[in-house]
Amino acid sequence: MKAFFIVLPLLICLVWLAILTLDCALSRRGREQRVLAAYALVCTLLYGCHAWHFMGPHTAFGPVDVLYSFCTLACYVVYYLYIKSLTEKDGISWRDALWLLPAVLTSLLAAVLLLLGKDTSAVPLVTKILTPLEIIPVAWFGLRRLQRFDRWVEGFYSDPENHSTRPVRILMLVFLSLALLAFVANVIGRDYFSCSMRIAIPSLLFGSLQFAILYVGSRQPSSAEEMTAETQDAEEGPGDADTFGERIRRLMVENRLYRQKGLKITDVAAAVGSNRTYVSQWFNRECGQSFSDYINTWRIEEAKSLLLAAEAAPSLSEIAEEAGFSSESAFFRNFYARTGLSPLAWLKEHR
């Protein structure tokens, strides 16, 4: 049983490494998926080092410990680079490799001391000091990038909940919490968890977390790279603001464009013969709303009309679909946010 808990996180990361590598090779997924595969590789090496340590009596500092020193610090940085590649138009650059400098220098120090036969006891201490110094900025900058990206999503998609990074943000907070626990466990010492019952706790915690991170990352529906690729539209400006706004309003009143599922701001820009940037600025400046708020306001008004027009008990799923919502849950959420009532409660008040 102890052996199972020792290798569990390693097997989880190894399986996901194979899945992500194959997925990138066959479907040519975006750059963020390749960085996520790199994260899976670093975690596989890290938990491989853990397994090596716990599987036998390795008392002397060796080459595996050099690799462990690198992976312990690098895993947080590579995860941050994944978030940056997911949320930034330009992805990551060679300058971002500087984030890996502490991990590289620590492992080089360990390798030099090992080759020279010098005392290596300072290496674990350096790793313990650098770990919290990396976790805090990774969490801070990572969460800020995810929040900024979600604001971009709200201005791009009419159904932002289907494209947001909310699951990634939740996992980021869990990741931060468990990273701090890992830091405490590292201070206590890995040998404290040699007992099978003790090692089961971190094994299940970190194994579950890595599975969730890699699963959610592999299914993240939108990325900055994909959204940037969809914004190659016309260069024409809006012209007169009143005329431009009237063209957009006509699309809503006469064509009821808001009923189109998966509507994007680029669809509106193409329909009015303008540029996505100008359309986005018009929504923010003239309407005081994001694109998603504007479209869903029209959808709610459509839904109200459909509710009042229904002779018998209305089918909420049909009304949600006719109004343009991607799901019944999105309909409920938007309806309650704008009226403070559920659709049926609102109908009871207004019929």
Tab-separated table of C-alpha atoms in Angstrom:
chain	number	residue	atom	x	y	z
A	1	MET	CA	0.000	0.000	0.000
A	2	LYS	CA	2.850	2.400	0.793
A	3	ALA	CA	4.336	1.869	-2.675
A	4	PHE	CA	0.991	2.769	-4.252
A	5	PHE	CA	0.816	6.122	-2.456
A	6	ILE	CA	4.468	6.824	-3.278
A	7	VAL	CA	3.983	6.458	-7.034
A	8	LEU	CA	0.397	7.798	-7.301
A	9	PRO	CA	1.245	11.469	-8.102
A	10	LEU	CA	4.004	10.286	-10.457
A	11	LEU	CA	1.593	8.069	-12.409
A	12	ILE	CA	-1.029	10.824	-12.637
A	13	CYS	CA	1.462	13.329	-14.053
A	14	LEU	CA	3.003	10.735	-16.362
A	15	VAL	CA	-0.366	9.799	-17.857
A	16	TRP	CA	-1.287	13.447	-18.387
A	17	LEU	CA	2.114	14.150	-19.910
A	18	ALA	CA	1.436	11.431	-22.481
A	19	ILE	CA	-2.105	12.731	-23.158
A	20	LEU	CA	-1.031	16.361	-23.581
A	21	THR	CA	1.984	15.468	-25.729
A	22	LEU	CA	-0.165	13.319	-28.012
A	23	ASP	CA	-2.872	15.978	-28.137
A	24	CYS	CA	-0.383	18.678	-29.134
A	25	ALA	CA	1.132	16.427	-31.798
A	26	LEU	CA	-2.164	15.345	-33.371
A	27	SER	CA	-4.439	18.362	-33.046
A	28	ARG	CA	-1.822	21.127	-33.095
A	29	ARG	CA	-3.210	22.718	-29.964
A	30	GLY	CA	-2.195	26.247	-28.997
A	31	ARG	CA	1.005	27.336	-27.323
A	32	GLU	CA	-0.627	27.235	-23.859
A	33	GLN	CA	-1.158	23.487	-24.238
A	34	ARG	CA	2.518	22.989	-25.023
A	35	VAL	CA	3.482	24.927	-21.889
A	36	LEU	CA	0.981	22.861	-19.892
A	37	ALA	CA	2.694	19.724	-21.229
A	38	ALA	CA	6.021	21.188	-20.048
A	39	TYR	CA	4.458	21.687	-16.605
A	40	ALA	CA	3.350	18.033	-16.624
A	41	LEU	CA	6.927	17.033	-17.512
A	42	VAL	CA	8.438	19.021	-14.615
A	43	CYS	CA	5.873	17.542	-12.197
A	44	THR	CA	6.582	14.039	-13.503
A	45	LEU	CA	10.299	14.521	-12.802
A	46	LEU	CA	9.540	16.045	-9.395
A	47	TYR	CA	7.348	13.171	-8.235
A	48	GLY	CA	9.796	10.726	-9.785
A	49	CYS	CA	12.440	12.177	-7.461
A	50	HIS	CA	10.025	11.808	-4.551
A	51	ALA	CA	9.407	8.166	-5.458
A	52	TRP	CA	13.148	7.514	-5.700
A	53	HIS	CA	13.654	9.003	-2.240
A	54	PHE	CA	10.882	7.042	-0.541
A	55	MET	CA	11.464	3.727	-2.314
A	56	GLY	CA	14.845	3.080	-0.731
A	57	PRO	CA	17.356	4.222	1.874
A	58	HIS	CA	19.106	7.004	-0.058
A	59	THR	CA	20.939	8.831	2.697
A	60	ALA	CA	23.665	10.511	0.613
A	61	PHE	CA	22.996	13.550	-1.591
A	62	GLY	CA	23.085	12.378	-5.218
A	63	PRO	CA	22.216	13.322	-8.814
A	64	VAL	CA	18.504	12.725	-8.183
A	65	ASP	CA	18.602	15.363	-5.449
A	66	VAL	CA	20.127	17.822	-7.925
A	67	LEU	CA	17.173	17.230	-10.246
A	68	TYR	CA	14.800	17.494	-7.281
A	69	SER	CA	16.248	20.907	-6.376
A	70	PHE	CA	15.516	22.166	-9.877
A	71	CYS	CA	11.997	20.713	-10.183
A	72	THR	CA	10.877	21.882	-6.728
A	73	LEU	CA	11.429	25.508	-7.713
A	74	ALA	CA	10.675	25.211	-11.429
A	75	CYS	CA	7.178	23.705	-11.139
A	76	TYR	CA	5.677	26.951	-9.786
A	77	VAL	CA	7.369	29.036	-12.477
A	78	VAL	CA	6.293	26.773	-15.355
A	79	TYR	CA	2.705	26.887	-14.110
A	80	TYR	CA	2.877	30.693	-14.107
A	81	LEU	CA	4.274	30.586	-17.660
A	82	TYR	CA	1.293	28.427	-18.613
A	83	ILE	CA	-1.058	31.100	-17.245
A	84	LYS	CA	0.820	33.823	-19.106
A	85	SER	CA	0.737	31.894	-22.394
A	86	LEU	CA	-3.003	31.342	-21.857
A	87	THR	CA	-3.871	34.972	-21.148
A	88	GLU	CA	-1.378	37.115	-23.110
A	89	LYS	CA	-1.643	37.949	-26.816
A	90	ASP	CA	2.112	37.677	-27.312
A	91	GLY	CA	2.534	34.581	-25.154
A	92	ILE	CA	5.868	34.106	-23.427
A	93	SER	CA	9.288	35.358	-24.518
A	94	TRP	CA	12.902	34.521	-23.756
A	95	ARG	CA	12.835	37.088	-20.928
A	96	ASP	CA	10.343	34.899	-19.093
A	97	ALA	CA	13.077	32.271	-18.803
A	98	LEU	CA	14.580	34.533	-16.134
A	99	TRP	CA	11.860	33.283	-13.806
A	100	LEU	CA	13.623	29.911	-13.935
A	101	LEU	CA	16.936	31.429	-12.847
A	102	PRO	CA	16.582	30.546	-9.114
A	103	ALA	CA	15.828	26.911	-10.000
A	104	VAL	CA	18.723	26.717	-12.465
A	105	LEU	CA	21.240	28.357	-10.117
A	106	THR	CA	20.183	26.199	-7.158
A	107	SER	CA	20.543	22.982	-9.150
A	108	LEU	CA	23.898	24.171	-10.573
A	109	LEU	CA	25.104	24.889	-7.038
A	110	ALA	CA	24.026	21.402	-5.988
A	111	ALA	CA	25.743	19.802	-8.996
A	112	VAL	CA	29.031	21.690	-8.433
A	113	LEU	CA	29.125	20.836	-4.728
A	114	LEU	CA	28.381	17.206	-5.520
A	115	LEU	CA	31.099	16.972	-8.181
A	116	LEU	CA	33.664	18.627	-5.917
A	117	GLY	CA	32.743	16.379	-3.001
A	118	LYS	CA	31.846	19.362	-0.839
A	119	ASP	CA	29.180	19.637	1.836
A	120	THR	CA	25.751	19.844	0.148
A	121	SER	CA	23.676	20.522	3.268
A	122	ALA	CA	23.175	24.152	2.189
A	123	VAL	CA	21.212	23.134	-0.921
A	124	PRO	CA	17.993	22.023	0.866
A	125	LEU	CA	18.170	25.186	2.965
A	126	VAL	CA	18.424	27.388	-0.142
A	127	THR	CA	15.476	25.535	-1.677
A	128	LYS	CA	13.376	26.065	1.454
A	129	ILE	CA	14.147	29.799	1.464
A	130	LEU	CA	13.461	30.327	-2.242
A	131	THR	CA	10.199	28.353	-2.342
A	132	PRO	CA	7.950	30.939	-0.596
A	133	LEU	CA	9.760	33.745	-2.431
A	134	GLU	CA	8.572	32.149	-5.688
A	135	ILE	CA	5.082	31.077	-4.605
A	136	ILE	CA	3.923	34.579	-3.622
A	137	PRO	CA	4.752	36.450	-6.879
A	138	VAL	CA	3.569	33.500	-8.989
A	139	ALA	CA	0.191	33.564	-7.230
A	140	TRP	CA	-0.079	37.372	-7.311
A	141	PHE	CA	0.821	37.902	-10.962
A	142	GLY	CA	-0.978	34.737	-12.060
A	143	LEU	CA	-4.310	35.757	-10.504
A	144	ARG	CA	-4.022	39.295	-11.900
A	145	ARG	CA	-3.454	37.947	-15.408
A	146	LEU	CA	-6.436	35.598	-15.129
A	147	GLN	CA	-8.730	38.390	-13.896
A	148	ARG	CA	-7.595	40.710	-16.699
A	149	PHE	CA	-8.170	37.966	-19.263
A	150	ASP	CA	-11.721	37.362	-17.980
A	151	ARG	CA	-12.506	41.060	-18.434
A	152	TRP	CA	-11.296	40.703	-22.009
A	153	VAL	CA	-13.549	37.651	-22.434
A	154	GLU	CA	-16.564	39.656	-21.204
A	155	GLY	CA	-15.908	42.182	-23.927
A	156	PHE	CA	-15.474	39.540	-26.610
A	157	TYR	CA	-18.090	36.803	-26.076
A	158	SER	CA	-21.794	37.175	-25.396
A	159	ASP	CA	-21.571	34.032	-23.238
A	160	PRO	CA	-18.426	34.728	-21.208
A	161	GLU	CA	-19.176	32.052	-18.598
A	162	ASN	CA	-18.401	29.411	-21.240
A	163	HIS	CA	-14.968	30.913	-21.882
A	164	SER	CA	-13.819	32.305	-18.539
A	165	THR	CA	-10.827	31.062	-16.565
A	166	ARG	CA	-12.831	30.762	-13.318
A	167	PRO	CA	-11.930	27.055	-12.857
A	168	VAL	CA	-8.261	27.907	-13.415
A	169	ARG	CA	-8.486	30.736	-10.856
A	170	ILE	CA	-10.053	28.421	-8.279
A	171	LEU	CA	-7.322	25.844	-8.870
A	172	MET	CA	-4.732	28.617	-8.640
A	173	LEU	CA	-5.906	29.375	-5.099
A	174	VAL	CA	-5.904	25.675	-4.210
A	175	PHE	CA	-2.476	25.373	-5.782
A	176	LEU	CA	-1.233	28.244	-3.633
A	177	SER	CA	-2.644	26.647	-0.469
A	178	LEU	CA	-1.096	23.262	-1.180
A	179	ALA	CA	2.171	24.881	-2.230
A	180	LEU	CA	2.371	26.484	1.206
A	181	LEU	CA	1.591	23.089	2.773
A	182	ALA	CA	4.354	21.566	0.644
A	183	PHE	CA	6.699	24.248	1.938
A	184	VAL	CA	5.783	23.337	5.541
A	185	ALA	CA	6.247	19.635	4.756
A	186	ASN	CA	9.635	20.422	3.213
A	187	VAL	CA	10.655	22.266	6.362
A	188	ILE	CA	9.550	19.292	8.479
A	189	GLY	CA	11.479	16.953	6.199
A	190	ARG	CA	10.452	14.300	3.698
A	191	ASP	CA	11.523	11.495	6.004
A	192	TYR	CA	8.687	12.400	8.386
A	193	PHE	CA	6.272	10.974	5.787
A	194	SER	CA	8.040	7.618	5.426
A	195	CYS	CA	5.184	5.925	7.284
A	196	SER	CA	2.565	4.631	4.813
A	197	MET	CA	-0.329	6.351	6.588
A	198	ARG	CA	1.459	9.700	6.658
A	199	ILE	CA	2.522	9.593	3.043
A	200	ALA	CA	-1.049	8.827	1.954
A	201	ILE	CA	-2.171	12.353	2.892
A	202	PRO	CA	0.219	14.388	0.699
A	203	SER	CA	-0.015	11.750	-2.023
A	204	LEU	CA	-3.795	12.049	-2.308
A	205	LEU	CA	-3.767	15.844	-1.929
A	206	PHE	CA	-1.103	16.554	-4.524
A	207	GLY	CA	-2.188	13.756	-6.845
A	208	SER	CA	-5.755	15.112	-6.907
A	209	LEU	CA	-4.543	18.686	-7.400
A	210	GLN	CA	-2.288	17.796	-10.317
A	211	PHE	CA	-5.066	15.790	-11.953
A	212	ALA	CA	-7.454	18.753	-11.591
A	213	ILE	CA	-4.901	21.298	-12.890
A	214	LEU	CA	-4.021	19.244	-15.955
A	215	TYR	CA	-7.613	18.217	-16.671
A	216	VAL	CA	-9.005	21.749	-16.429
A	217	GLY	CA	-6.062	23.132	-18.408
A	218	SER	CA	-6.588	20.612	-21.197
A	219	ARG	CA	-10.250	21.630	-21.474
A	220	GLN	CA	-9.859	25.408	-21.178
A	221	PRO	CA	-12.128	26.624	-24.011
A	222	SER	CA	-10.465	29.943	-24.847
A	223	SER	CA	-7.009	31.439	-24.963
A	224	ALA	CA	-5.507	34.789	-25.886
A	225	GLU	CA	-3.949	33.216	-28.971
A	226	GLU	CA	-7.321	32.022	-30.299
A	227	MET	CA	-9.080	35.296	-29.506
A	228	THR	CA	-6.329	37.330	-31.176
A	229	ALA	CA	-6.599	35.173	-34.288
A	230	GLU	CA	-10.323	35.973	-34.483
A	231	THR	CA	-9.816	39.741	-34.397
A	232	GLN	CA	-8.289	40.137	-37.853
A	233	ASP	CA	-11.200	42.220	-39.108
A	234	ALA	CA	-11.764	45.416	-41.066
A	235	GLU	CA	-9.737	48.524	-40.410
A	236	GLU	CA	-12.647	50.897	-41.026
A	237	GLY	CA	-13.474	53.278	-38.214
A	238	PRO	CA	-16.947	53.824	-36.772
A	239	GLY	CA	-17.641	57.160	-38.457
A	240	ASP	CA	-20.211	59.287	-36.671
A	241	ALA	CA	-20.959	57.867	-33.204
A	242	ASP	CA	-24.743	58.348	-33.504
A	243	THR	CA	-24.885	56.671	-36.898
A	244	PHE	CA	-22.624	53.890	-35.737
A	245	GLY	CA	-24.752	53.295	-32.659
A	246	GLU	CA	-27.905	53.307	-34.754
A	247	ARG	CA	-26.442	50.614	-37.007
A	248	ILE	CA	-25.745	48.409	-34.024
A	249	ARG	CA	-29.177	49.063	-32.511
A	250	ARG	CA	-30.841	48.241	-35.840
A	251	LEU	CA	-29.071	44.889	-35.810
A	252	MET	CA	-30.665	44.186	-32.458
A	253	VAL	CA	-34.167	45.523	-33.180
A	254	GLU	CA	-34.670	44.400	-36.786
A	255	ASN	CA	-32.339	41.420	-37.138
A	256	ARG	CA	-32.400	40.371	-33.461
A	257	LEU	CA	-28.746	39.434	-33.744
A	258	TYR	CA	-28.585	38.795	-29.999
A	259	ARG	CA	-30.479	35.538	-30.572
A	260	GLN	CA	-27.423	34.070	-32.306
A	261	LYS	CA	-25.817	31.520	-29.998
A	262	GLY	CA	-22.124	31.970	-29.342
A	263	LEU	CA	-22.282	35.532	-30.626
A	264	LYS	CA	-18.896	37.298	-30.579
A	265	ILE	CA	-18.035	40.947	-30.856
A	266	THR	CA	-16.278	40.185	-34.149
A	267	ASP	CA	-19.665	39.052	-35.534
A	268	VAL	CA	-21.162	42.449	-34.679
A	269	ALA	CA	-18.120	44.249	-36.119
A	270	ALA	CA	-18.452	42.305	-39.381
A	271	ALA	CA	-22.192	43.034	-39.545
A	272	VAL	CA	-21.677	46.805	-39.249
A	273	GLY	CA	-18.548	46.769	-41.430
A	274	SER	CA	-16.239	48.054	-38.745
A	275	ASN	CA	-13.361	47.024	-36.501
A	276	ARG	CA	-13.719	45.021	-33.294
A	277	THR	CA	-11.749	47.653	-31.368
A	278	TYR	CA	-14.130	50.453	-32.391
A	279	VAL	CA	-17.172	48.336	-31.575
A	280	SER	CA	-15.777	47.487	-28.144
A	281	GLN	CA	-15.017	51.150	-27.446
A	282	TRP	CA	-18.554	52.109	-28.449
A	283	PHE	CA	-20.070	49.607	-25.989
A	284	ASN	CA	-17.870	50.852	-23.161
A	285	ARG	CA	-18.150	54.570	-23.928
A	286	GLU	CA	-21.687	55.019	-25.229
A	287	CYS	CA	-23.487	52.205	-23.398
A	288	GLY	CA	-21.381	51.996	-20.256
A	289	GLN	CA	-21.516	48.211	-20.588
A	290	SER	CA	-19.337	45.380	-21.725
A	291	PHE	CA	-20.326	43.565	-24.898
A	292	SER	CA	-21.663	40.555	-22.966
A	293	ASP	CA	-23.781	42.762	-20.662
A	294	TYR	CA	-25.238	44.619	-23.645
A	295	ILE	CA	-26.197	41.455	-25.533
A	296	ASN	CA	-27.591	39.664	-22.498
A	297	THR	CA	-29.714	42.707	-21.620
A	298	TRP	CA	-31.405	42.350	-25.015
A	299	ARG	CA	-31.790	38.624	-24.453
A	300	ILE	CA	-33.485	39.161	-21.096
A	301	GLU	CA	-35.955	41.607	-22.646
A	302	GLU	CA	-36.689	39.025	-25.343
A	303	ALA	CA	-37.187	36.367	-22.662
A	304	LYS	CA	-39.617	38.618	-20.773
A	305	SER	CA	-41.688	39.038	-23.929
A	306	LEU	CA	-41.704	35.297	-24.508
A	307	LEU	CA	-42.725	34.628	-20.910
A	308	LEU	CA	-45.652	37.032	-21.125
A	309	ALA	CA	-46.717	35.670	-24.527
A	310	ALA	CA	-46.820	32.041	-23.351
A	311	GLU	CA	-50.433	30.891	-22.970
A	312	ALA	CA	-49.744	27.807	-20.876
A	313	ALA	CA	-46.935	27.113	-18.426
A	314	PRO	CA	-43.849	28.300	-20.314
A	315	SER	CA	-40.965	25.977	-21.132
A	316	LEU	CA	-37.958	27.794	-19.701
A	317	SER	CA	-35.488	25.744	-21.734
A	318	GLU	CA	-37.270	26.716	-24.969
A	319	ILE	CA	-37.434	30.371	-23.937
A	320	ALA	CA	-33.735	30.345	-23.065
A	321	GLU	CA	-32.906	28.894	-26.470
A	322	GLU	CA	-35.165	31.304	-28.377
A	323	ALA	CA	-33.689	34.297	-26.541
A	324	GLY	CA	-30.188	33.224	-27.551
A	325	PHE	CA	-28.779	31.861	-24.290
A	326	SER	CA	-26.304	29.008	-24.559
A	327	SER	CA	-27.898	27.115	-21.660
A	328	GLU	CA	-30.809	27.257	-19.249
A	329	SER	CA	-28.410	27.887	-16.355
A	330	ALA	CA	-26.981	30.939	-18.147
A	331	PHE	CA	-30.552	32.176	-18.673
A	332	PHE	CA	-31.391	31.806	-14.976
A	333	ARG	CA	-28.167	33.472	-13.878
A	334	ASN	CA	-28.556	36.490	-16.155
A	335	PHE	CA	-32.282	36.847	-15.482
A	336	TYR	CA	-31.807	36.865	-11.724
A	337	ALA	CA	-28.863	39.275	-11.967
A	338	ARG	CA	-30.993	41.828	-13.828
A	339	THR	CA	-34.374	41.406	-12.126
A	340	GLY	CA	-33.607	39.946	-8.709
A	341	LEU	CA	-36.230	37.254	-9.432
A	342	SER	CA	-36.383	33.865	-11.080
A	343	PRO	CA	-38.200	33.802	-14.457
A	344	LEU	CA	-41.334	32.180	-12.998
A	345	ALA	CA	-41.409	34.528	-10.011
A	346	TRP	CA	-41.088	37.511	-12.352
A	347	LEU	CA	-43.896	36.137	-14.539
A	348	LYS	CA	-46.154	35.726	-11.519
A	349	GLU	CA	-45.630	39.384	-10.640
A	350	HIS	CA	-46.141	40.787	-14.145
A	351	ARG	CA	-48.822	38.589	-15.678
